[in-house]
């Protein structure tokens, strides 16, 4: 049936989000948002400590980031909030100049992200190889697990059986029913046990005092001068780049998990808008949170913007209205959730012996380097950049050896034909210069590029060098077989690269 044949009510229903007319989707999104909100509270407080600000600053940032990105972002169901990567970038600025400068940097970072998004920075994601993506995912899982280790060190013995019990609940409960997310059940049961039995273990309240009121918008408390701009700009640019890198990588990961596509350009601009809003509400800024996104998408099964919006909304409701209750949640319950997320996120297939036997050594090296860089630096963006550069170098070396030169002397003895095959670029073109016999060859040399392709100026310069070497010996060179693209770049650059023509 064509859309025009549908009734107005049916057409309107088709335009509305699924959660408006599907109770099952509504339940999934609401409960998913609640689980994420509970997991966000200790994380946001921890990141506030890293940045050197009051816990309320991190919680406000998580609230405004999540709510704003749910509206303007390009990837549905992805969670954005205060993050450790951003906290590490802006901590020195806060330490040296104070909160006002930090907030100004957050706003300026948002502006940078909008500009970068509009310029098409998202298109760079196509250059991230699969091996880097796998390394990114595995490094993320390791970081999520490592972040839980301090919560299991030097704590009362009761913490350990609570964590084990929480993990057992999350593994077994889905076999009973999937109506309620297993992490939410685990948090509720462990909280009830600790309160009923009076078990003294670290709680969410021990992390810091929860805010009792909503954030109020305002301008950053800084002098609006060029000096202020030059002070905050480097930090803002670093924050913008790190935030975009993590957000775009997370969006790509969610695309794969949900088998859907998202607008990376919209997500880039949306991150900028969310950071500007967050800055004006006095927050510390942020980006996509990979751990919480995995809880929302992979564990809870959320797929719409509603879960993201509710994660931020529930966060403030839990803090402002139910602060005393939330403060009593044992950290062991949230640690169990995050450990479960780390195991579910890790790509175990990528390290299976069967996979490693079939995988090229270069691919394995790129994955390992990506993981190592992330784990050492605690910065996912560093790992992605280093891994991508490594993959490009390995690819260039591999392709460089595919260029080959073979010669064939003509019957008349006055002409020699060289057939060049492969891709000619900076890594391969220099090698071919030494494959010609300049002293012995006949008076006329034909270079056949029918089975080759010229990619860059280095290749044109190499061909020019070959012609020059033959010319110095009184011999002529004719280049034939250029395809259209190769002929275009050769015609434009040949003879123009040495300055002597």
Coordinates of N, CA and C in Angstrom, one line a residue, residues 344-449:
X344 N 31.3 -7.7 27.9 CA 30.4 -7.7 26.8 C 31.0 -6.9 25.6
X345 N 31.8 -5.8 25.9 CA 32.3 -4.9 24.9 C 33.5 -5.6 24.2
X346 N 34.3 -6.3 24.9 CA 35.6 -6.8 24.4 C 35.3 -7.8 23.2
X347 N 36.0 -7.6 22.1 CA 35.8 -8.5 20.9 C 36.7 -9.7 21.1
X348 N 36.1 -10.7 21.8 CA 36.8 -12.0 22.1 C 37.2 -12.7 20.8
X349 N 36.4 -12.6 19.8 CA 36.7 -13.3 18.5 C 38.0 -12.8 18.0
X350 N 38.4 -11.5 18.2 CA 39.6 -11.0 17.6 C 40.9 -11.6 18.2
X351 N 40.8 -12.2 19.4 CA 42.0 -12.8 19.9 C 41.9 -14.3 20.0
X352 N 40.9 -14.9 19.4 CA 40.8 -16.3 19.3 C 42.0 -16.9 18.4
X353 N 42.6 -18.0 18.9 CA 43.7 -18.6 18.1 C 43.4 -18.7 16.6
X354 N 42.2 -19.2 16.3 CA 41.8 -19.4 14.9 C 41.9 -18.1 14.1
X355 N 41.4 -17.0 14.7 CA 41.4 -15.7 14.1 C 42.9 -15.2 13.9
X356 N 43.7 -15.3 15.0 CA 45.1 -14.8 14.9 C 45.9 -15.6 13.9
X357 N 45.6 -16.9 13.6 CA 46.3 -17.6 12.6 C 46.0 -17.1 11.2
X358 N 44.8 -16.7 11.0 CA 44.4 -16.2 9.6 C 44.7 -14.8 9.4
X359 N 44.8 -14.0 10.5 CA 45.0 -12.5 10.3 C 46.4 -12.2 9.9
X360 N 46.6 -11.3 8.9 CA 47.9 -10.8 8.5 C 48.6 -10.2 9.7
X361 N 49.9 -10.4 9.8 CA 50.7 -9.9 10.9 C 50.6 -8.4 11.1
X362 N 50.5 -7.7 10.0 CA 50.4 -6.2 10.1 C 49.1 -5.8 10.7
X363 N 48.0 -6.5 10.5 CA 46.7 -6.2 11.1 C 46.7 -6.4 12.6
X364 N 47.4 -7.5 13.0 CA 47.5 -7.8 14.4 C 48.3 -6.8 15.1
X365 N 49.4 -6.4 14.4 CA 50.3 -5.3 15.0 C 49.6 -4.0 15.2
X366 N 48.7 -3.6 14.2 CA 48.0 -2.4 14.4 C 47.0 -2.5 15.5
X367 N 46.3 -3.6 15.7 CA 45.4 -3.8 16.8 C 46.1 -3.7 18.1
X368 N 47.3 -4.4 18.2 CA 48.0 -4.4 19.5 C 48.5 -3.0 19.8
X369 N 49.1 -2.3 18.8 CA 49.6 -0.9 19.0 C 48.5 0.0 19.5
X370 N 47.3 -0.1 18.9 CA 46.2 0.7 19.3 C 45.8 0.5 20.7
X371 N 45.7 -0.8 21.1 CA 45.3 -1.1 22.5 C 46.4 -0.6 23.4
X372 N 47.7 -0.8 23.1 CA 48.8 -0.4 24.0 C 48.8 1.1 24.2
X373 N 48.6 1.8 23.1 CA 48.7 3.3 23.2 C 47.5 3.8 24.1
X374 N 46.4 3.2 23.9 CA 45.2 3.7 24.7 C 45.4 3.3 26.2
X375 N 45.8 2.1 26.5 CA 46.0 1.7 27.9 C 47.1 2.5 28.6
X376 N 48.2 2.8 27.9 CA 49.3 3.6 28.5 C 48.9 5.0 28.7
X377 N 48.2 5.6 27.6 CA 47.9 7.1 27.7 C 46.6 7.3 28.4
X378 N 45.7 6.3 28.5 CA 44.3 6.4 29.0 C 43.6 7.4 28.1
X379 N 43.9 7.5 26.9 CA 43.3 8.4 25.9 C 43.0 7.6 24.7
X380 N 41.7 7.4 24.4 CA 41.3 6.7 23.3 C 41.7 7.4 22.0
X381 N 41.7 8.7 21.9 CA 42.0 9.4 20.7 C 43.5 9.2 20.3
X382 N 44.4 9.1 21.3 CA 45.8 8.9 21.0 C 45.9 7.5 20.3
X383 N 45.3 6.5 20.9 CA 45.4 5.2 20.3 C 44.8 5.1 18.9
X384 N 43.7 5.8 18.6 CA 43.2 5.8 17.3 C 44.1 6.5 16.3
X385 N 44.7 7.6 16.6 CA 45.6 8.3 15.7 C 46.8 7.5 15.5
X386 N 47.5 7.0 16.5 CA 48.7 6.2 16.3 C 48.4 4.9 15.6
X387 N 47.3 4.2 15.9 CA 46.9 3.0 15.2 C 46.7 3.3 13.7
X388 N 46.0 4.4 13.4 CA 45.7 4.7 12.0 C 46.9 5.0 11.2
X389 N 47.8 5.8 11.8 CA 49.1 6.1 11.2 C 49.9 4.9 10.9
X390 N 50.0 4.0 11.9 CA 50.7 2.7 11.8 C 50.1 1.9 10.6
X391 N 48.8 1.8 10.6 CA 48.1 1.1 9.5 C 48.5 1.6 8.1
X392 N 48.5 3.0 8.0 CA 48.8 3.6 6.8 C 50.3 3.3 6.3
X393 N 51.2 3.3 7.3 CA 52.6 3.0 7.0 C 52.7 1.6 6.5
X394 N 52.1 0.6 7.2 CA 52.1 -0.8 6.8 C 51.5 -1.0 5.4
X395 N 50.4 -0.3 5.2 CA 49.8 -0.4 3.9 C 50.7 0.2 2.8
X396 N 51.3 1.3 3.1 CA 52.2 1.9 2.1 C 53.4 1.0 1.8
X397 N 54.0 0.4 2.8 CA 55.1 -0.6 2.6 C 54.6 -1.8 1.8
X398 N 53.5 -2.2 2.0 CA 52.9 -3.4 1.3 C 52.7 -3.1 -0.1
X399 N 52.1 -1.9 -0.4 CA 51.7 -1.6 -1.8 C 53.0 -1.1 -2.5
X400 N 54.0 -0.6 -1.8 CA 55.2 -0.1 -2.5 C 55.9 -1.3 -3.2
X401 N 55.8 -2.5 -2.7 CA 56.5 -3.6 -3.3 C 55.7 -4.2 -4.5
X402 N 54.5 -3.7 -4.8 CA 53.7 -4.2 -5.9 C 54.1 -3.5 -7.2
X403 N 54.8 -2.4 -7.2 CA 55.3 -1.8 -8.4 C 56.5 -2.6 -9.0
X404 N 56.4 -2.9 -10.3 CA 57.4 -3.8 -10.9 C 57.7 -3.2 -12.3
X405 N 58.9 -3.5 -12.7 CA 59.4 -3.0 -14.1 C 60.0 -4.2 -14.8
X406 N 59.5 -4.5 -16.0 CA 60.0 -5.5 -16.9 C 60.4 -4.9 -18.2
X407 N 61.5 -5.4 -18.9 CA 61.9 -4.8 -20.1 C 61.8 -5.9 -21.3
X408 N 61.6 -5.3 -22.5 CA 61.5 -6.2 -23.7 C 62.2 -5.4 -24.8
X409 N 63.3 -6.0 -25.4 CA 64.0 -5.4 -26.5 C 63.2 -5.6 -27.8
X410 N 63.1 -4.6 -28.6 CA 62.4 -4.7 -29.9 C 63.4 -5.4 -30.9
X411 N 62.8 -6.1 -31.9 CA 63.6 -6.9 -32.9 C 64.6 -6.0 -33.6
X412 N 64.3 -4.7 -33.8 CA 65.2 -3.8 -34.6 C 66.4 -3.5 -33.8
X413 N 66.4 -3.7 -32.5 CA 67.6 -3.4 -31.7 C 67.8 -2.0 -31.4
X414 N 66.9 -1.1 -31.9 CA 67.1 0.3 -31.6 C 66.1 0.8 -30.6
X415 N 65.2 0.0 -30.1 CA 64.2 0.4 -29.2 C 64.1 -0.7 -28.1
X416 N 63.8 -0.2 -26.9 CA 63.6 -1.1 -25.7 C 62.3 -0.6 -25.0
X417 N 61.4 -1.6 -24.7 CA 60.2 -1.2 -24.1 C 60.2 -1.7 -22.6
X418 N 59.9 -0.8 -21.7 CA 59.7 -1.2 -20.3 C 58.2 -1.1 -19.9
X419 N 57.8 -2.2 -19.3 CA 56.4 -2.3 -18.9 C 56.4 -2.1 -17.4
X420 N 55.7 -1.0 -16.9 CA 55.6 -0.8 -15.5 C 54.2 -1.2 -15.0
X421 N 54.1 -2.0 -13.9 CA 52.9 -2.4 -13.4 C 52.8 -2.0 -11.9
X422 N 51.6 -1.7 -11.4 CA 51.4 -1.4 -10.0 C 51.0 0.0 -9.7
X423 N 51.0 0.4 -8.5 CA 50.6 1.7 -8.0 C 51.9 2.6 -7.8
X424 N 51.9 3.7 -8.5 CA 53.1 4.6 -8.3 C 52.7 5.7 -7.4
X425 N 53.4 5.7 -6.2 CA 53.3 6.8 -5.3 C 54.6 7.0 -4.5
X426 N 54.6 7.9 -3.5 CA 55.9 8.2 -2.9 C 56.7 7.0 -2.4
X427 N 56.0 6.0 -1.9 CA 56.8 4.8 -1.4 C 57.3 3.9 -2.4
X428 N 56.7 3.9 -3.6 CA 57.1 2.9 -4.7 C 57.8 3.5 -5.8
X429 N 57.6 4.8 -6.1 CA 58.1 5.4 -7.3 C 59.7 5.5 -7.2
X430 N 60.2 5.8 -6.0 CA 61.7 5.9 -5.9 C 62.4 4.6 -6.3
X431 N 61.7 3.4 -6.0 CA 62.3 2.1 -6.2 C 62.4 1.9 -7.7
X432 N 61.5 2.4 -8.5 CA 61.5 2.0 -10.0 C 62.6 2.7 -10.7
X433 N 63.1 3.8 -10.2 CA 64.2 4.6 -10.9 C 65.4 3.7 -11.1
X434 N 65.7 2.8 -10.1 CA 66.9 2.0 -10.2 C 66.7 0.7 -11.0
X435 N 65.5 0.5 -11.6 CA 65.2 -0.7 -12.4 C 65.4 -0.5 -13.9
X436 N 66.0 0.6 -14.3 CA 66.2 0.9 -15.7 C 67.8 0.8 -16.0
X437 N 68.1 0.2 -17.1 CA 69.6 0.0 -17.5 C 69.9 1.2 -18.4
X438 N 70.3 2.3 -17.8 CA 70.5 3.6 -18.6 C 71.7 3.5 -19.6
X439 N 72.7 2.8 -19.2 CA 74.0 2.8 -20.0 C 73.9 1.8 -21.2
X440 N 73.2 0.7 -21.0 CA 73.1 -0.3 -22.0 C 72.0 -0.2 -23.0
X441 N 70.9 0.4 -22.5 CA 69.7 0.4 -23.4 C 69.9 1.1 -24.7
X442 N 69.0 0.7 -25.6 CA 69.0 1.3 -27.0 C 68.7 2.8 -27.0
X443 N 68.8 3.4 -28.2 CA 68.7 4.9 -28.3 C 67.2 5.3 -28.0
X444 N 66.2 4.5 -28.2 CA 64.9 4.9 -27.9 C 64.3 4.0 -26.8
X445 N 63.7 4.6 -25.8 CA 63.1 3.9 -24.7 C 61.7 4.2 -24.6
X446 N 60.8 3.2 -24.5 CA 59.4 3.4 -24.4 C 59.0 2.8 -23.0
X447 N 58.3 3.7 -22.2 CA 57.9 3.3 -20.9 C 56.3 3.1 -21.0
X448 N 55.9 1.9 -20.8 CA 54.5 1.6 -21.0 C 53.8 1.5 -19.6
X449 N 52.9 2.5 -19.3 CA 52.2 2.6 -18.0 C 50.8 2.1 -18.1

